[in-house]
Short mmCIF file of N, CA and C in Angstrom, two decimals:
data_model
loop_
_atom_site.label_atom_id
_atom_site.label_comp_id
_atom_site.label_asym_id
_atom_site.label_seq_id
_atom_site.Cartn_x
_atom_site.Cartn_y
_atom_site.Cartn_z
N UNK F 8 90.55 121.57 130.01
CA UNK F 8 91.76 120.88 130.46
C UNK F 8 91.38 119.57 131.14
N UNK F 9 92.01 118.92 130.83
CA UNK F 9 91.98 116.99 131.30
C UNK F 9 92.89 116.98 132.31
N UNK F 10 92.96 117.98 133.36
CA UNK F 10 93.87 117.88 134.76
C UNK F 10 93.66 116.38 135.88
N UNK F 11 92.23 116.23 135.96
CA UNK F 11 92.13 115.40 136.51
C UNK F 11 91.89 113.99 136.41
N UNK F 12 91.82 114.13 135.07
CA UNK F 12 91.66 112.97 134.09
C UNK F 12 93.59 112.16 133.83
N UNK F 13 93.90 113.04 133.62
CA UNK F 13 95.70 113.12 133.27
C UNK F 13 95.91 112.42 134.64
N UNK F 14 96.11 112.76 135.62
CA UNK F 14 96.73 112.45 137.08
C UNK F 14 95.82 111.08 137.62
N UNK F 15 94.63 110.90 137.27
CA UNK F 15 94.05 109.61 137.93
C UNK F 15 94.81 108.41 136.81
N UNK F 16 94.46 109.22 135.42
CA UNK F 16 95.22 107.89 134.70
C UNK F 16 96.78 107.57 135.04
N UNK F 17 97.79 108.45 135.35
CA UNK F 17 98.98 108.50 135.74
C UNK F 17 99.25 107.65 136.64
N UNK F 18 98.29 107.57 137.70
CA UNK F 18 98.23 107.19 138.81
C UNK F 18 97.85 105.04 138.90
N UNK F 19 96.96 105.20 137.79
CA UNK F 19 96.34 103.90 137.41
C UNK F 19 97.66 103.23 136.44
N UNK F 20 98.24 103.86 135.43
CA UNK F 20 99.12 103.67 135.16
C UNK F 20 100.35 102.59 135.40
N UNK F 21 100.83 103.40 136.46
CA UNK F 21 101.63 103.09 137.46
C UNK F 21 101.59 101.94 137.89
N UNK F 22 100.49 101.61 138.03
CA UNK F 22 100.34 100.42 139.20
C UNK F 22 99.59 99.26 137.71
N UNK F 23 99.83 99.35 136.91
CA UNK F 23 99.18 98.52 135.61
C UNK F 23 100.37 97.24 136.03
N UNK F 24 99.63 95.90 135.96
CA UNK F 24 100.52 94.99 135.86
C UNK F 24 101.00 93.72 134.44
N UNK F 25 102.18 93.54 134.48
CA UNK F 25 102.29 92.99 133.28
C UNK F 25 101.23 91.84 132.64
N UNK F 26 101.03 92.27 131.29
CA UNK F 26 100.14 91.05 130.91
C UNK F 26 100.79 89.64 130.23
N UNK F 27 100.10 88.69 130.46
CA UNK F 27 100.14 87.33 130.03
C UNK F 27 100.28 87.24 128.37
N UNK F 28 100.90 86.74 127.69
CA UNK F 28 100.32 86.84 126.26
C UNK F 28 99.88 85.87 125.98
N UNK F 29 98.71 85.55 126.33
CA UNK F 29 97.72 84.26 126.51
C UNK F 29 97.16 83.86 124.97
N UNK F 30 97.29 84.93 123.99
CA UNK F 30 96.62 84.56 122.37
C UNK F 30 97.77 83.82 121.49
N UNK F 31 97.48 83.21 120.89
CA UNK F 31 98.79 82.73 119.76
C UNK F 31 98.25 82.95 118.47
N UNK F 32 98.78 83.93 117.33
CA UNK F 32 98.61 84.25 116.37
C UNK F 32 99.39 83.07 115.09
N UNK F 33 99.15 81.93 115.20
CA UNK F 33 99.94 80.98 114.06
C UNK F 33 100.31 81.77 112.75
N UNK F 34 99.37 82.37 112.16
CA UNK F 34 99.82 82.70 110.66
C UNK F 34 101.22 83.82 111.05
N UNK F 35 101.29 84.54 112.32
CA UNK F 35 102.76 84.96 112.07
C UNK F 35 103.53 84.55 113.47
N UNK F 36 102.92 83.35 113.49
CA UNK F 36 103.99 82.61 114.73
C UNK F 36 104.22 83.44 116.10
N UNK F 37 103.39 84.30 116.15
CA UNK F 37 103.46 85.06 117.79
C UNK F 37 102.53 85.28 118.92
N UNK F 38 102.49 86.15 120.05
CA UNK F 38 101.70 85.98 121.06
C UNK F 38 101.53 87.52 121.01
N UNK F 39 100.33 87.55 122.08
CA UNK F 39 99.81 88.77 122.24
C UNK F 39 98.44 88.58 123.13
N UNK F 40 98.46 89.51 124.28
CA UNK F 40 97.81 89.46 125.17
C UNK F 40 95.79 89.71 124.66
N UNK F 41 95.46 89.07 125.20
CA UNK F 41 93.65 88.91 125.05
C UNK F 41 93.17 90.15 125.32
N UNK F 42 91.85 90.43 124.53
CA UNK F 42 91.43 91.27 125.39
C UNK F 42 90.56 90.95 126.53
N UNK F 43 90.56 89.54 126.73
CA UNK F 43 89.99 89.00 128.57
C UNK F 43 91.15 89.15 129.44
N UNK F 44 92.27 89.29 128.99
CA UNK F 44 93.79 89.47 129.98
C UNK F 44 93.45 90.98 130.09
N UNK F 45 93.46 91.64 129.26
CA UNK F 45 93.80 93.01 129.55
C UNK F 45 92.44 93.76 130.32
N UNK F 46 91.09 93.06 130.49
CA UNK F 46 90.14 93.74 130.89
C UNK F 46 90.11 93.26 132.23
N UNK F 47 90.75 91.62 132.42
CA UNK F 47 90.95 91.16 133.43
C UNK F 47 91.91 91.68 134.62
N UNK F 48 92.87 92.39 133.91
CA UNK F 48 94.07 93.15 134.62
C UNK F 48 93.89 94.62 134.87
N UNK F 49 93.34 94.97 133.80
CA UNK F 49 93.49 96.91 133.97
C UNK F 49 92.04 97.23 134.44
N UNK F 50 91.03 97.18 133.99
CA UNK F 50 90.16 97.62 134.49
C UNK F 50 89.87 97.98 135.58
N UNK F 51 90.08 96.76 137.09
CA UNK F 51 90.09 96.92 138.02
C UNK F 51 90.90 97.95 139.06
N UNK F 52 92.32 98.17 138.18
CA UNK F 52 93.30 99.25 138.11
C UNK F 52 92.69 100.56 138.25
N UNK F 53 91.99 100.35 136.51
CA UNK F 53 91.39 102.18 136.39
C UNK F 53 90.34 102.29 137.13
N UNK F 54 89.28 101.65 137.46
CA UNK F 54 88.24 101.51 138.62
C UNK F 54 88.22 102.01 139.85
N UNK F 55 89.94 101.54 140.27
CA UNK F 55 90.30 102.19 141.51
C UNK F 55 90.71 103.69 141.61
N UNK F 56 90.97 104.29 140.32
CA UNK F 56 90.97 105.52 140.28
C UNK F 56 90.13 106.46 139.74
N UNK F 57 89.10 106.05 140.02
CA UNK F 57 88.18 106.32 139.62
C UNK F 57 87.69 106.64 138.21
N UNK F 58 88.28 105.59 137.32
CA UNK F 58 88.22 106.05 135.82
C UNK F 58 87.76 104.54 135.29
N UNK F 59 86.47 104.96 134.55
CA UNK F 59 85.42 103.99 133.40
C UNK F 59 86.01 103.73 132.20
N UNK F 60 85.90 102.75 131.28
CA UNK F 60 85.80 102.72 130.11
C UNK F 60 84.14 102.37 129.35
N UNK F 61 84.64 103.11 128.42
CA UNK F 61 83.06 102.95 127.25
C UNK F 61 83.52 102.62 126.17
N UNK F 62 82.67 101.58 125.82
CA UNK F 62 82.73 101.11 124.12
C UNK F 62 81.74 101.35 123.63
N UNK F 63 81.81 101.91 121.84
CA UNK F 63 80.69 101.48 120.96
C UNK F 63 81.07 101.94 119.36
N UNK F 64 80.43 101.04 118.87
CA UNK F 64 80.41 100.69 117.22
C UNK F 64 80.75 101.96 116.81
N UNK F 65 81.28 102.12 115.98
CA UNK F 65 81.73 103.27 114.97
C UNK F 65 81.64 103.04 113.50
N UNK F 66 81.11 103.77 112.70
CA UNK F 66 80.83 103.53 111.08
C UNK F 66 81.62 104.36 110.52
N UNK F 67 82.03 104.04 109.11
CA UNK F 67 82.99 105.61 108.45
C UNK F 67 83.14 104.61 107.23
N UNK F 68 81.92 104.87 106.14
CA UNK F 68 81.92 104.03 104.86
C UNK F 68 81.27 102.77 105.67
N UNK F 69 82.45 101.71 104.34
CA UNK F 69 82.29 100.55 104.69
C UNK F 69 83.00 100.20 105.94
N UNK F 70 83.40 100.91 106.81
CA UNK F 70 84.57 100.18 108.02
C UNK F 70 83.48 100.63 109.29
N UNK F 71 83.74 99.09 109.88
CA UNK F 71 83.35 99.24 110.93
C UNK F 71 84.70 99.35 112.19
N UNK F 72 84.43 100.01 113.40
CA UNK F 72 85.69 100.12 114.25
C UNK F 72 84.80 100.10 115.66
N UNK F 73 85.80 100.01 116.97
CA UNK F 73 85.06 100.06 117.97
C UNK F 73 85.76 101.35 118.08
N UNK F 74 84.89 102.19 118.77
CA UNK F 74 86.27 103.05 119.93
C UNK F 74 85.84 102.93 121.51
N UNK F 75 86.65 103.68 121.49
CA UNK F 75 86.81 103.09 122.90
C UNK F 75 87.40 104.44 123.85
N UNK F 76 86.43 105.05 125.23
CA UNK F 76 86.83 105.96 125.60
C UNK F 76 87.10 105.36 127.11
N UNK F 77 88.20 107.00 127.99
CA UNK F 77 88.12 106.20 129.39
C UNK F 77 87.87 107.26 129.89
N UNK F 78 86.80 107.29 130.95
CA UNK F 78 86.36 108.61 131.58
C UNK F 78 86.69 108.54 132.98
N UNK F 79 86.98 109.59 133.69
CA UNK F 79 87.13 110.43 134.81
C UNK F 79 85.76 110.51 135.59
N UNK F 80 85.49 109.41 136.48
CA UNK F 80 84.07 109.56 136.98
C UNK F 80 83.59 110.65 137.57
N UNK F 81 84.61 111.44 138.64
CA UNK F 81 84.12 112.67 139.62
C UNK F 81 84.35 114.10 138.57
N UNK F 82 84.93 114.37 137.83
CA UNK F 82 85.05 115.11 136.86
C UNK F 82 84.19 114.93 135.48
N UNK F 83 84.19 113.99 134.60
CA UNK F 83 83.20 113.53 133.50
C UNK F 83 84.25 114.03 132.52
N UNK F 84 85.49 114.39 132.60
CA UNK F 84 86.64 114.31 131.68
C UNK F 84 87.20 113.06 130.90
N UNK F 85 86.84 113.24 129.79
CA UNK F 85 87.06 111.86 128.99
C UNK F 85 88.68 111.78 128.00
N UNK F 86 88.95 110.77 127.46
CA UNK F 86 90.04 110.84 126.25
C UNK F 86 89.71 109.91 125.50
#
């Protein structure tokens, strides 16, 4: 069970503040927030609740993907 994982993110959540949509996508004329806005904004968020993120490369065929997990530091409960 992800009890304590669930409630720190809930908690981080909460207090997430709106992002900037600082990117401009021309070929379909819209915006959408960076991922330097969003690491710039949330991280420090989930940090305070005591929750990490991890990245790394993922293969499956020809596709490459990142994923991307967020862990529960005092527990080691991940999603």
């Amino acid at each position: 069970q992800n009890e304590a994982l669930a409630s720190a993110f809930l908690a981080a959540q909460l207090e997430f503040p709106a992002l900037a949509q600082d990117g401009k996508n021309p070929h379909f004329n819209s915006k959408f927030s960076t991922i330097k806005e969003v690491v710039i904004k949330i991280l420090p968020v989930l940090n305070r609740h005591g929750l990490y993120v991890t990245q790394a490369p993922q293969f499956d065929g020809d596709n490459i993907f990142l994923e991307t997990n967020i862990v529960h530091a005092a527990s080691g409960q991940s999603m």
